[in-house]
Amino acid sequence: MGPIYVIAGTIAFALLIYLFYAMFKPERF
């Protein structure tokens, strides 16, 4: 595995957390 998979995984994980946060706190979106 290379660093590209790590970077892609980190971005996907951060995006998933952001989506969950936006879903629970729509006023902060």
mmCIF file with all atom_site columns, C-alpha atoms in Angstrom:
data_model
loop_
_atom_site.group_PDB
_atom_site.id
_atom_site.type_symbol
_atom_site.label_atom_id
_atom_site.label_alt_id
_atom_site.label_comp_id
_atom_site.label_asym_id
_atom_site.label_entity_id
_atom_site.label_seq_id
_atom_site.pdbx_PDB_ins_code
_atom_site.Cartn_x
_atom_site.Cartn_y
_atom_site.Cartn_z
_atom_site.occupancy
_atom_site.B_iso_or_equiv
_atom_site.pdbx_formal_charge
_atom_site.auth_seq_id
_atom_site.auth_comp_id
_atom_site.auth_asym_id
_atom_site.auth_atom_id
_atom_site.pdbx_PDB_model_num
ATOM 1  C CA . MET A 1 1  ? 0.000   0.000  0.000  1.00 0.00 ? 1  MET A CA 1
ATOM 2  C CA . GLY A 1 2  ? 1.097   3.548  -0.674 1.00 0.00 ? 2  GLY A CA 1
ATOM 3  C CA . PRO A 1 3  ? 0.379   6.912  0.933  1.00 0.00 ? 3  PRO A CA 1
ATOM 4  C CA . ILE A 1 4  ? -2.351  7.570  -1.662 1.00 0.00 ? 4  ILE A CA 1
ATOM 5  C CA . TYR A 1 5  ? -4.627  5.024  0.034  1.00 0.00 ? 5  TYR A CA 1
ATOM 6  C CA . VAL A 1 6  ? -3.959  6.621  3.423  1.00 0.00 ? 6  VAL A CA 1
ATOM 7  C CA . ILE A 1 7  ? -4.735  10.112 2.125  1.00 0.00 ? 7  ILE A CA 1
ATOM 8  C CA . ALA A 1 8  ? -7.890  8.933  0.329  1.00 0.00 ? 8  ALA A CA 1
ATOM 9  C CA . GLY A 1 9  ? -9.039  7.074  3.456  1.00 0.00 ? 9  GLY A CA 1
ATOM 10 C CA . THR A 1 10 ? -8.438  10.115 5.652  1.00 0.00 ? 10 THR A CA 1
ATOM 11 C CA . ILE A 1 11 ? -10.385 12.393 3.313  1.00 0.00 ? 11 ILE A CA 1
ATOM 12 C CA . ALA A 1 12 ? -13.261 9.892  3.078  1.00 0.00 ? 12 ALA A CA 1
ATOM 13 C CA . PHE A 1 13 ? -13.337 9.486  6.884  1.00 0.00 ? 13 PHE A CA 1
ATOM 14 C CA . ALA A 1 14 ? -13.325 13.257 7.442  1.00 0.00 ? 14 ALA A CA 1
ATOM 15 C CA . LEU A 1 15 ? -16.091 13.724 4.867  1.00 0.00 ? 15 LEU A CA 1
ATOM 16 C CA . LEU A 1 16 ? -18.171 11.013 6.550  1.00 0.00 ? 16 LEU A CA 1
ATOM 17 C CA . ILE A 1 17 ? -17.785 12.702 9.965  1.00 0.00 ? 17 ILE A CA 1
ATOM 18 C CA . TYR A 1 18 ? -18.680 16.074 8.409  1.00 0.00 ? 18 TYR A CA 1
ATOM 19 C CA . LEU A 1 19 ? -21.826 14.579 6.860  1.00 0.00 ? 19 LEU A CA 1
ATOM 20 C CA . PHE A 1 20 ? -22.890 13.051 10.190 1.00 0.00 ? 20 PHE A CA 1
ATOM 21 C CA . TYR A 1 21 ? -22.198 16.337 11.993 1.00 0.00 ? 21 TYR A CA 1
ATOM 22 C CA . ALA A 1 22 ? -24.214 18.271 9.396  1.00 0.00 ? 22 ALA A CA 1
ATOM 23 C CA . MET A 1 23 ? -27.056 15.756 9.776  1.00 0.00 ? 23 MET A CA 1
ATOM 24 C CA . PHE A 1 24 ? -27.168 16.089 13.572 1.00 0.00 ? 24 PHE A CA 1
ATOM 25 C CA . LYS A 1 25 ? -26.512 19.848 13.629 1.00 0.00 ? 25 LYS A CA 1
ATOM 26 C CA . PRO A 1 26 ? -28.234 21.334 10.555 1.00 0.00 ? 26 PRO A CA 1
ATOM 27 C CA . GLU A 1 27 ? -28.164 24.830 12.032 1.00 0.00 ? 27 GLU A CA 1
ATOM 28 C CA . ARG A 1 28 ? -24.343 24.750 12.006 1.00 0.00 ? 28 ARG A CA 1
ATOM 29 C CA . PHE A 1 29 ? -24.345 23.735 8.357  1.00 0.00 ? 29 PHE A CA 1
#
